Coordinates of C-alpha atoms in Angstrom, one line a residue:
Chain O
M1 CA 26.7 -35.1 -11.0
A2 CA 30.0 -35.3 -9.0
R3 CA 31.7 -36.9 -11.9
A4 CA 30.2 -34.3 -14.3
I5 CA 31.4 -31.4 -12.2
A6 CA 34.8 -33.0 -11.8
R7 CA 35.2 -32.5 -15.5
G8 CA 35.1 -28.8 -15.0
Q9 CA 37.8 -28.8 -12.3
G10 CA 41.2 -27.3 -13.0
G11 CA 41.5 -24.0 -15.0
P12 CA 40.9 -20.7 -13.2
G13 CA 40.3 -21.6 -9.5
R14 CA 37.5 -19.1 -8.7
L15 CA 35.4 -20.1 -11.7
S16 CA 36.0 -23.7 -10.9
S17 CA 34.9 -23.1 -7.3
A18 CA 31.8 -21.2 -8.5
L19 CA 30.8 -24.2 -10.6
D20 CA 30.8 -26.5 -7.7
Y21 CA 29.0 -23.9 -5.5
A22 CA 26.3 -23.5 -8.1
V23 CA 25.6 -27.2 -8.2
N24 CA 26.3 -28.5 -4.6
P25 CA 24.5 -29.0 -2.4
G26 CA 21.6 -29.3 -4.8
G27 CA 17.9 -28.8 -4.5
A28 CA 15.5 -31.7 -4.7
R29 CA 17.1 -32.9 -8.0
I30 CA 13.5 -33.4 -9.3
R31 CA 14.2 -33.3 -13.0
P32 CA 17.0 -36.0 -13.0
T33 CA 14.9 -38.1 -10.7
I34 CA 12.0 -38.0 -13.1
L35 CA 14.3 -38.7 -16.1
L36 CA 15.8 -41.8 -14.4
S37 CA 12.3 -43.0 -13.3
V38 CA 11.1 -42.9 -16.8
A39 CA 14.2 -44.5 -18.1
A40 CA 13.8 -47.3 -15.5
A41 CA 10.1 -47.7 -16.5
C42 CA 11.2 -48.1 -20.1
G43 CA 13.8 -50.8 -19.3
D44 CA 16.9 -48.6 -19.0
D45 CA 19.2 -50.7 -21.2
R46 CA 21.9 -47.9 -21.4
P47 CA 22.3 -46.8 -17.8
A48 CA 25.5 -44.8 -18.5
L49 CA 23.6 -42.8 -21.1
S50 CA 20.6 -42.2 -18.8
D51 CA 22.9 -41.2 -16.0
A52 CA 24.6 -38.7 -18.3
A53 CA 21.3 -37.3 -19.5
A54 CA 20.1 -37.0 -15.9
A55 CA 23.3 -35.1 -14.9
A56 CA 22.9 -32.9 -18.1
I57 CA 19.4 -31.8 -17.3
E58 CA 20.3 -30.9 -13.7
L59 CA 23.3 -28.9 -15.0
I60 CA 21.0 -26.9 -17.3
H61 CA 18.6 -26.3 -14.4
C62 CA 21.5 -25.1 -12.2
A63 CA 22.8 -22.8 -15.0
S64 CA 19.3 -21.3 -15.4
L65 CA 19.1 -20.6 -11.6
V66 CA 22.5 -18.8 -11.7
H67 CA 21.6 -16.6 -14.6
D68 CA 18.0 -16.0 -13.4
D69 CA 19.4 -14.7 -10.1
L70 CA 21.6 -12.1 -11.8
P71 CA 20.9 -8.4 -11.1
A72 CA 19.6 -8.0 -14.7
F73 CA 16.8 -10.5 -13.9
D74 CA 15.5 -11.4 -10.4
D75 CA 18.5 -9.7 -8.6
A76 CA 18.2 -12.5 -6.0
D77 CA 20.6 -12.4 -3.0
R78 CA 19.9 -15.9 -1.9
R79 CA 19.3 -19.3 -3.4
R80 CA 19.1 -22.8 -1.8
G81 CA 19.7 -21.2 1.6
K82 CA 23.0 -19.5 0.8
P83 CA 24.1 -16.4 -1.1
S84 CA 23.4 -16.6 -4.9
V85 CA 26.4 -17.2 -7.1
H86 CA 26.9 -13.5 -8.2
R87 CA 26.7 -12.5 -4.5
A88 CA 29.2 -15.2 -3.3
Y89 CA 31.6 -14.7 -6.2
S90 CA 30.9 -11.8 -8.6
E91 CA 28.7 -11.0 -11.5
P92 CA 31.3 -11.9 -14.2
L93 CA 31.9 -15.3 -12.5
A94 CA 28.1 -15.9 -12.3
V95 CA 27.7 -15.3 -16.0
L96 CA 30.6 -17.5 -16.8
A97 CA 29.5 -20.2 -14.4
G98 CA 26.1 -20.3 -16.1
D99 CA 27.7 -20.5 -19.5
S100 CA 30.1 -23.2 -18.4
L101 CA 27.3 -25.3 -16.9
I102 CA 25.3 -25.2 -20.1
V103 CA 28.4 -26.3 -22.0
L104 CA 29.1 -29.0 -19.5
A105 CA 25.6 -30.4 -19.9
F106 CA 26.2 -31.1 -23.6
E107 CA 29.8 -32.4 -22.9
V108 CA 28.5 -34.9 -20.4
I109 CA 26.1 -36.5 -22.9
A110 CA 28.7 -36.5 -25.7
A111 CA 31.3 -38.1 -23.4
A112 CA 28.8 -40.9 -22.7
G113 CA 27.8 -41.2 -26.3
A114 CA 30.3 -43.8 -27.5
E115 CA 28.1 -46.5 -26.2
D116 CA 25.2 -45.4 -28.4
P117 CA 26.0 -42.3 -30.5
L118 CA 22.6 -42.2 -32.2
R119 CA 20.7 -42.0 -28.9
A120 CA 23.3 -39.5 -27.6
C121 CA 22.6 -37.2 -30.6
A122 CA 18.9 -37.5 -30.0
L123 CA 19.4 -36.6 -26.4
T124 CA 21.5 -33.6 -27.3
L125 CA 19.0 -32.4 -29.9
H126 CA 16.1 -32.7 -27.4
L127 CA 18.0 -31.1 -24.5
A128 CA 18.9 -28.2 -26.8
Q129 CA 15.4 -27.7 -28.0
R130 CA 14.1 -27.6 -24.4
T131 CA 16.8 -25.2 -23.3
G132 CA 17.2 -22.6 -26.1
M133 CA 15.0 -20.8 -28.5
P134 CA 12.2 -20.7 -29.6
G135 CA 10.6 -23.2 -27.0
G136 CA 13.1 -23.8 -24.2
I137 CA 13.8 -22.2 -20.9
C138 CA 15.8 -19.4 -22.5
A139 CA 12.7 -18.6 -24.5
G140 CA 10.6 -18.8 -21.3
Q141 CA 12.8 -16.2 -19.6
G142 CA 12.8 -14.2 -22.9
W143 CA 9.0 -13.8 -22.7
E144 CA 9.5 -11.6 -19.7
S145 CA 11.1 -9.0 -21.9
E146 CA 8.1 -8.8 -24.3
G147 CA 5.4 -6.1 -24.2
E148 CA 2.7 -8.7 -24.5
I149 CA 3.3 -12.2 -23.0
D150 CA 1.9 -15.3 -24.7
L151 CA 1.0 -16.8 -21.2
S152 CA 0.7 -20.4 -22.4
A153 CA 4.0 -20.3 -24.4
Y154 CA 5.6 -18.5 -21.4
H155 CA 4.7 -21.2 -18.8
R156 CA 5.3 -24.1 -21.2
A157 CA 8.8 -22.8 -22.0
K158 CA 9.8 -21.3 -18.6
T159 CA 8.9 -24.2 -16.3
G160 CA 7.4 -26.9 -18.5
A161 CA 10.3 -27.3 -20.9
L162 CA 12.7 -29.1 -18.6
F163 CA 10.0 -31.4 -17.2
M164 CA 9.1 -32.4 -20.7
A165 CA 12.8 -32.9 -21.4
A166 CA 13.0 -35.0 -18.3
T167 CA 10.3 -37.5 -19.3
Q168 CA 11.2 -37.5 -23.0
M169 CA 15.0 -37.8 -22.5
G170 CA 14.3 -40.7 -20.1
A171 CA 12.5 -42.4 -22.9
I172 CA 15.2 -41.6 -25.5
A173 CA 18.0 -42.8 -23.2
A174 CA 16.2 -46.2 -23.0
G175 CA 15.6 -46.4 -26.8
Q176 CA 11.9 -45.5 -26.8
D177 CA 9.9 -43.0 -28.8
P178 CA 9.8 -39.8 -26.8
D179 CA 6.5 -38.4 -28.2
P180 CA 4.1 -40.3 -25.9
W181 CA 6.0 -39.0 -22.9
E182 CA 5.5 -35.3 -23.6
E183 CA 2.2 -35.0 -21.8
L184 CA 3.5 -36.5 -18.5
G185 CA 6.3 -34.0 -18.5
A186 CA 4.0 -31.1 -19.4
R187 CA 1.6 -32.0 -16.6
I188 CA 4.3 -32.5 -14.0
G189 CA 5.7 -29.1 -15.1
A190 CA 2.3 -27.5 -14.8
A191 CA 1.8 -29.0 -11.3
F192 CA 5.3 -27.8 -10.3
Q193 CA 4.4 -24.3 -11.5
V194 CA 1.2 -24.2 -9.4
A195 CA 3.1 -25.7 -6.3
D196 CA 5.8 -23.0 -6.8
D197 CA 3.1 -20.3 -6.9
L198 CA 1.6 -21.7 -3.7
R199 CA 5.0 -21.8 -2.0
D200 CA 5.8 -18.3 -3.1
A201 CA 2.5 -17.1 -1.7
I202 CA 2.4 -18.8 1.7
C203 CA 5.9 -19.9 2.8
S204 CA 8.6 -17.8 4.5
A205 CA 12.0 -16.9 3.0
E206 CA 13.6 -19.0 5.7
E207 CA 11.6 -22.1 4.7
L208 CA 12.4 -21.7 1.0
G209 CA 16.0 -20.4 1.3
K210 CA 15.2 -17.8 -1.3
P211 CA 13.2 -14.5 -1.5
V212 CA 9.3 -14.9 -1.5
R213 CA 6.4 -12.9 -2.8
Q214 CA 8.4 -12.6 -6.0
D215 CA 5.4 -13.0 -8.3
E216 CA 3.6 -10.2 -6.5
T217 CA 6.7 -8.0 -6.5
H218 CA 7.4 -8.5 -10.2
G219 CA 3.7 -8.4 -11.2
R220 CA 4.0 -12.0 -12.6
P221 CA 0.9 -14.0 -13.3
N222 CA 0.4 -16.9 -10.9
A223 CA -2.1 -19.6 -10.0
V224 CA -2.9 -18.3 -6.5
A225 CA -3.9 -14.9 -8.0
T226 CA -6.1 -16.7 -10.7
Y227 CA -7.7 -19.4 -8.6
G228 CA -7.3 -18.4 -5.0
L229 CA -5.5 -20.6 -2.5
T230 CA -8.1 -23.4 -2.3
G231 CA -8.7 -23.4 -6.0
A232 CA -5.0 -23.6 -6.7
V233 CA -4.6 -26.7 -4.5
R234 CA -7.5 -28.4 -6.2
H235 CA -6.2 -27.4 -9.6
L236 CA -2.8 -28.9 -8.7
D237 CA -4.5 -32.2 -7.7
D238 CA -6.4 -32.3 -11.0
I239 CA -3.2 -31.8 -13.0
L240 CA -1.4 -34.6 -11.2
S241 CA -4.4 -37.1 -11.6
G242 CA -4.1 -36.3 -15.3
A243 CA -0.4 -36.8 -15.2
I244 CA -0.8 -40.4 -13.8
A245 CA -3.5 -41.1 -16.4
S246 CA -1.2 -40.0 -19.2
I247 CA 1.6 -42.5 -18.4
P248 CA 2.2 -44.5 -21.6
S249 CA 2.0 -48.3 -21.3
C250 CA 5.4 -49.6 -20.3
P251 CA 7.0 -52.3 -18.1
G252 CA 7.4 -49.9 -15.1
E253 CA 4.1 -48.1 -15.4
A254 CA 2.9 -48.9 -11.9
A255 CA 6.1 -47.8 -10.2
L256 CA 6.1 -44.6 -12.2
A257 CA 2.5 -43.8 -11.1
Q258 CA 3.6 -44.4 -7.5
M259 CA 6.5 -41.9 -8.0
V260 CA 4.2 -39.2 -9.4
R261 CA 1.9 -39.7 -6.4
A262 CA 4.9 -39.4 -4.0
Y263 CA 6.0 -36.3 -5.8
A264 CA 2.5 -34.8 -5.5
D265 CA 2.6 -35.3 -1.7
R266 CA 6.0 -33.7 -1.5
I267 CA 5.5 -30.6 -3.6
V268 CA 2.3 -29.3 -2.1
P269 CA 3.3 -27.1 0.9
A270 CA 1.8 -28.3 4.1
G271 CA 0.2 -24.9 4.9
A272 CA -1.7 -25.0 1.6
R273 CA -3.5 -28.3 2.4
R274 CA -4.4 -27.1 5.9
T275 CA -6.2 -24.1 4.4
V276 CA -8.4 -26.3 2.2
P277 CA -11.7 -27.1 4.1
G278 CA -12.3 -30.9 4.4
E279 CA -8.7 -32.0 3.8
Chain N
M1 CA 24.4 -19.9 -40.5
A2 CA 21.2 -18.5 -41.9
R3 CA 19.6 -21.9 -41.5
A4 CA 21.0 -22.3 -38.0
I5 CA 19.6 -19.0 -36.9
A6 CA 16.3 -19.7 -38.5
R7 CA 15.9 -22.6 -36.0
G8 CA 15.9 -19.9 -33.3
Q9 CA 13.0 -18.0 -34.9
G10 CA 9.6 -17.9 -33.3
G11 CA 9.2 -17.7 -29.6
P12 CA 9.6 -14.3 -27.9
G13 CA 10.1 -11.7 -30.7
R14 CA 12.7 -9.5 -29.1
L15 CA 15.0 -12.3 -28.1
S16 CA 14.5 -13.8 -31.5
S17 CA 15.5 -10.5 -33.0
A18 CA 18.5 -10.2 -30.6
L19 CA 19.8 -13.6 -31.8
D20 CA 19.7 -12.4 -35.4
Y21 CA 21.3 -9.1 -34.5
A22 CA 24.1 -10.9 -32.6
V23 CA 25.0 -13.0 -35.6
N24 CA 24.3 -10.8 -38.7
P25 CA 26.0 -9.1 -40.3
G26 CA 29.0 -11.2 -39.2
G27 CA 32.7 -10.4 -38.8
A28 CA 35.3 -12.1 -40.9
R29 CA 33.9 -15.6 -40.1
I30 CA 37.5 -16.7 -39.7
R31 CA 36.9 -19.7 -37.5
P32 CA 34.3 -21.5 -39.7
T33 CA 36.4 -20.6 -42.8
I34 CA 39.4 -22.4 -41.1
L35 CA 37.2 -25.3 -40.1
L36 CA 35.9 -25.8 -43.7
S37 CA 39.4 -25.4 -45.2
V38 CA 40.7 -28.2 -43.0
A39 CA 37.7 -30.4 -43.7
A40 CA 38.3 -29.8 -47.4
A41 CA 42.0 -30.6 -47.1
C42 CA 41.0 -33.8 -45.4
G43 CA 38.5 -34.9 -48.1
D44 CA 35.3 -33.5 -46.6
D45 CA 33.2 -36.7 -47.1
R46 CA 30.4 -35.5 -44.8
P47 CA 29.8 -31.9 -46.0
A48 CA 26.5 -31.5 -44.1
L49 CA 28.4 -32.3 -40.9
S50 CA 31.3 -30.0 -41.6
D51 CA 28.8 -27.2 -42.5
A52 CA 27.0 -27.8 -39.2
A53 CA 30.3 -27.8 -37.3
A54 CA 31.3 -24.5 -39.0
A55 CA 28.0 -22.8 -38.1
A56 CA 28.3 -24.1 -34.5
I57 CA 31.8 -22.7 -33.9
E58 CA 30.7 -19.3 -35.2
L59 CA 27.6 -19.4 -33.0
I60 CA 29.8 -20.0 -30.0
H61 CA 32.1 -17.2 -31.0
C62 CA 29.2 -14.8 -31.4
A63 CA 27.8 -15.9 -28.0
S64 CA 31.2 -15.1 -26.4
L65 CA 31.2 -11.6 -28.0
V66 CA 27.7 -10.9 -26.6
H67 CA 28.6 -12.0 -23.1
D68 CA 32.1 -10.4 -23.1
D69 CA 30.6 -7.0 -24.1
L70 CA 28.2 -7.1 -21.0
P71 CA 28.6 -4.3 -18.4
A72 CA 30.1 -6.9 -15.9
F73 CA 33.0 -7.6 -18.4
D74 CA 34.2 -5.1 -21.0
D75 CA 31.1 -2.9 -20.9
A76 CA 31.5 -2.3 -24.6
D77 CA 29.0 0.0 -26.2
R78 CA 29.8 -1.0 -29.8
R79 CA 30.6 -4.2 -31.7
R80 CA 31.1 -4.8 -35.4
G81 CA 30.3 -1.1 -36.1
K82 CA 26.9 -1.1 -34.3
P83 CA 25.6 -0.9 -30.7
S84 CA 26.5 -4.0 -28.7
V85 CA 23.5 -6.4 -28.0
H86 CA 22.9 -5.2 -24.4
R87 CA 22.9 -1.6 -25.7
A88 CA 20.6 -2.3 -28.6
Y89 CA 18.2 -4.6 -26.7
S90 CA 18.8 -4.9 -22.9
E91 CA 21.1 -6.6 -20.5
P92 CA 18.6 -9.5 -19.8
L93 CA 18.2 -10.1 -23.5
A94 CA 22.0 -10.0 -24.1
V95 CA 22.5 -12.7 -21.4
L96 CA 19.7 -14.8 -22.9
A97 CA 20.9 -14.3 -26.4
G98 CA 24.4 -15.5 -25.4
D99 CA 22.9 -18.5 -23.7
S100 CA 20.6 -19.3 -26.6
L101 CA 23.5 -19.1 -29.1
I102 CA 25.6 -21.5 -27.0
V103 CA 22.6 -24.0 -27.0
L104 CA 22.0 -23.5 -30.7
A105 CA 25.6 -24.4 -31.5
F106 CA 25.1 -27.8 -30.0
E107 CA 21.6 -28.2 -31.5
V108 CA 23.0 -27.5 -35.0
I109 CA 25.5 -30.3 -34.7
A110 CA 23.0 -32.8 -33.2
A111 CA 20.5 -32.0 -36.0
A112 CA 23.1 -32.8 -38.6
G113 CA 24.2 -35.9 -36.7
A114 CA 21.9 -38.6 -38.2
E115 CA 24.3 -38.9 -41.1
D116 CA 27.1 -39.9 -38.8
P117 CA 26.2 -39.9 -35.1
L118 CA 29.7 -41.0 -34.0
R119 CA 31.4 -38.0 -35.6
A120 CA 28.6 -35.7 -34.4
C121 CA 29.3 -36.9 -30.8
A122 CA 33.0 -36.3 -31.3
L123 CA 32.3 -32.8 -32.6
T124 CA 30.0 -32.0 -29.7
L125 CA 32.6 -33.3 -27.2
H126 CA 35.4 -31.3 -28.8
L127 CA 33.4 -28.1 -29.1
A128 CA 32.3 -28.4 -25.5
Q129 CA 35.9 -28.8 -24.3
R130 CA 37.0 -25.8 -26.3
T131 CA 34.1 -23.7 -25.0
G132 CA 33.7 -24.5 -21.3
M133 CA 35.8 -25.3 -18.3
P134 CA 38.6 -26.0 -17.6
G135 CA 40.3 -25.2 -21.0
G136 CA 37.8 -23.4 -23.2
I137 CA 36.9 -19.8 -23.8
C138 CA 34.8 -19.6 -20.7
A139 CA 37.9 -20.6 -18.7
G140 CA 39.9 -18.0 -20.7
Q141 CA 37.5 -15.3 -19.6
G142 CA 37.5 -16.7 -16.1
W143 CA 41.3 -16.2 -15.8
E144 CA 40.6 -12.5 -15.7
S145 CA 38.9 -12.9 -12.3
E146 CA 41.9 -14.6 -10.8
G147 CA 44.4 -12.7 -8.5
E148 CA 47.2 -14.4 -10.4
I149 CA 46.9 -15.2 -14.1
D150 CA 48.5 -18.2 -15.7
L151 CA 49.3 -16.3 -18.8
S152 CA 49.9 -19.2 -21.1
A153 CA 46.7 -21.0 -20.0
Y154 CA 44.9 -17.6 -20.3
H155 CA 45.8 -17.0 -23.9
R156 CA 45.5 -20.6 -24.9
A157 CA 42.0 -20.7 -23.5
K158 CA 40.7 -17.2 -24.3
T159 CA 41.8 -16.9 -27.9
G160 CA 43.5 -20.2 -28.9
A161 CA 40.7 -22.6 -27.9
L162 CA 38.3 -21.8 -30.7
F163 CA 41.1 -21.8 -33.3
M164 CA 42.2 -25.2 -32.1
A165 CA 38.5 -26.3 -32.2
A166 CA 38.4 -25.0 -35.8
T167 CA 41.2 -27.0 -37.2
Q168 CA 40.5 -30.1 -35.1
M169 CA 36.7 -30.1 -35.7
G170 CA 37.5 -29.7 -39.4
A171 CA 39.5 -33.0 -39.2
I172 CA 36.8 -34.7 -37.1
A173 CA 34.0 -33.8 -39.5
A174 CA 36.0 -35.4 -42.3
G175 CA 36.7 -38.5 -40.3
Q176 CA 40.3 -37.8 -39.5
D177 CA 42.3 -38.0 -36.2
P178 CA 42.1 -34.4 -34.7
D179 CA 45.4 -34.6 -32.7
P180 CA 47.9 -33.7 -35.5
W181 CA 45.7 -30.6 -36.2
E182 CA 46.0 -29.0 -32.8
E183 CA 49.3 -27.2 -33.4
L184 CA 48.0 -25.5 -36.6
G185 CA 45.0 -24.2 -34.6
A186 CA 47.1 -23.1 -31.7
R187 CA 49.5 -21.2 -33.9
I188 CA 46.8 -19.5 -35.9
G189 CA 45.2 -18.5 -32.6
A190 CA 48.5 -17.1 -31.3
A191 CA 48.9 -15.2 -34.5
F192 CA 45.4 -13.8 -34.2
Q193 CA 46.1 -12.7 -30.7
V194 CA 49.2 -10.8 -31.7
A195 CA 47.3 -9.3 -34.7
D196 CA 44.5 -8.3 -32.3
D197 CA 47.0 -6.7 -30.0
L198 CA 48.5 -4.7 -33.0
R199 CA 45.0 -3.6 -34.1
D200 CA 44.1 -2.5 -30.6
A201 CA 47.3 -0.5 -30.3
I202 CA 47.3 1.3 -33.7
C203 CA 43.9 1.3 -35.3
S204 CA 41.0 3.8 -34.6
A205 CA 37.7 2.8 -33.2
E206 CA 36.1 3.8 -36.5
E207 CA 38.3 1.3 -38.4
L208 CA 37.6 -1.5 -36.0
G209 CA 33.9 -0.8 -35.2
K210 CA 34.6 -1.4 -31.5
P211 CA 36.5 0.5 -28.7
V212 CA 40.3 0.5 -28.9
R213 CA 43.2 0.7 -26.4
Q214 CA 41.2 -1.9 -24.4
D215 CA 44.4 -3.8 -23.3
E216 CA 45.9 -0.6 -21.9
T217 CA 42.6 0.5 -20.3
H218 CA 42.1 -2.8 -18.6
G219 CA 45.8 -3.4 -17.9
R220 CA 45.8 -6.7 -19.9
P221 CA 49.1 -8.2 -21.1
N222 CA 49.6 -7.9 -24.8
A223 CA 52.3 -8.5 -27.5
V224 CA 52.9 -4.8 -28.3
A225 CA 53.8 -4.0 -24.7
T226 CA 56.1 -7.1 -24.6
Y227 CA 57.8 -6.9 -28.0
G228 CA 57.2 -3.4 -29.2
L229 CA 55.5 -2.7 -32.5
T230 CA 58.3 -3.9 -34.8
G231 CA 59.0 -7.0 -32.7
A232 CA 55.3 -7.9 -32.5
V233 CA 55.0 -7.9 -36.3
R234 CA 58.1 -10.1 -36.7
H235 CA 56.8 -12.4 -33.9
L236 CA 53.5 -12.8 -35.8
D237 CA 55.3 -13.7 -39.0
D238 CA 57.4 -16.3 -37.2
I239 CA 54.2 -17.9 -35.7
L240 CA 52.6 -18.1 -39.1
S241 CA 55.6 -19.7 -40.7
G242 CA 55.5 -22.3 -38.0
A243 CA 51.8 -22.7 -38.6
I244 CA 52.4 -23.6 -42.3
A245 CA 55.2 -26.0 -41.3
S246 CA 52.8 -27.7 -38.9
I247 CA 50.2 -28.7 -41.4
P248 CA 49.8 -32.5 -41.4
S249 CA 50.3 -34.4 -44.5
C250 CA 46.9 -34.6 -46.3
P251 CA 45.4 -34.4 -49.8
G252 CA 44.8 -30.6 -49.6
E253 CA 48.0 -29.6 -47.9
A254 CA 49.2 -27.1 -50.5
A255 CA 45.8 -25.3 -50.7
L256 CA 45.7 -25.1 -46.9
A257 CA 49.2 -23.5 -46.7
Q258 CA 48.0 -21.0 -49.3
M259 CA 44.9 -20.2 -47.1
V260 CA 47.1 -19.6 -44.1
R261 CA 49.4 -17.2 -46.1
A262 CA 46.4 -15.3 -47.3
Y263 CA 45.1 -15.1 -43.8
A264 CA 48.5 -13.8 -42.6
D265 CA 48.3 -10.9 -45.2
R266 CA 44.8 -10.1 -44.1
I267 CA 45.2 -10.0 -40.3
V268 CA 48.3 -7.8 -40.0
P269 CA 47.0 -4.2 -40.0
A270 CA 48.5 -2.1 -42.8
G271 CA 49.8 0.5 -40.5
A272 CA 51.8 -2.1 -38.6
R273 CA 53.8 -3.3 -41.6
R274 CA 54.5 0.3 -42.6
T275 CA 56.2 0.9 -39.3
V276 CA 58.6 -2.0 -39.8
P277 CA 61.9 -0.8 -41.5
G278 CA 62.7 -2.7 -44.7
E279 CA 59.2 -4.0 -45.4

């Protein structure tokens, strides 16, 4: 990531600084961690390429946060415990920072592509499909401008897309067929969505470093409203069990299952488990 | 282009419609025309790849227009003779349309990459460098947020970058070294900038299909203010003579020189030549 961002240094100073601000310090870096875990499970014979793919997916995620926080969308004042990019810099610089991070993501993969251009092209194609229209995170955000939302397409695109990209790009970087890895990504994404709904419903803004009760405020559908708090935690556990069961047969299968279990423990907010009787 | 945009169909309907609206009907399609002319001059042995590169560069250009028109930047109500994307759709959809078009540009190249993945990677890398930070069109726009503008870096990035991309990506698509093609792109870009300044200064909003006197309104430096109207036209002619002289030796050199001459006749607004004594 540091090397990736260093590519964007130079040029206009404030935009350059805004790029760094948008990416560092990061959040949990979940998507690149998943990508590298899958690549490792598949043998990871092109580590420079899987590293580039991991940086690229996090850059796209960071870009999406910067644009989602804009006044035209969530109008969020804070992100990751500090002012959002448009608050800290300006709205023009936030738009440009998001644009530049999207571009940088593709640049990073292409720059690492000499080692294996065919895999680099496949990574670029996959990342683009999971980022843009009609099925990527741009599409996910776009569903919020529709009169009638296709809920399943909305969640699959808005949150699921980059998790599916994470598992499938991990496989591609290591030279494996990405298709069997889609379900794992989709399930981790669905679990993350439920966990996010739980955090939004029960955590404080101080704990999260960003505004809470956003689903309620913006009238967005969420798992806590649908299943209740207890039901949502059980639903999340079911999804993660399914995720582990879906891991394709590969050399690092056991380690990967362990990673998903650790992830499950981490994403469920402590307060949520305490409210579930018998746990 | 039509095929490229068709990839973005499906998904949320309004965003899908906004993508089509942002790209069709187009402007002069100058950048892809230059790219394909250079590719042809270099032999164009991978026409599917040069076609994809041409579509990609125009998609990036369209994306930049959509974002530049946003209220945070030029706040332009009209573009290409119709309401700008954020006026016709909404600000969120204009942000997302720009994002999706950037992504689609890279997707289009990657999708055509199977034929020659090494060239596809080189095209992706070059397009990214000419689009993002620190030297691409995002950087160009970013200079406008600086207290002190590096004028040469500003023009080179804001207008020149995609013209340099056009000539150099034309060469890359045809398997040639892009370096000798940079000057031609830089000069065409500089000429375009002067012509744009002339149009902004002497044409009406009806003729251009977008607001005029924007340089004056936003206090931006421009060639007419620096050289006067007569001097700006002569400056433009000098730049284009230099452009023709810079064309590297290649099979289609003569045809390319002819294309640049035709381009020169087209971009100088009629009213500007009429004001120059003796012409």
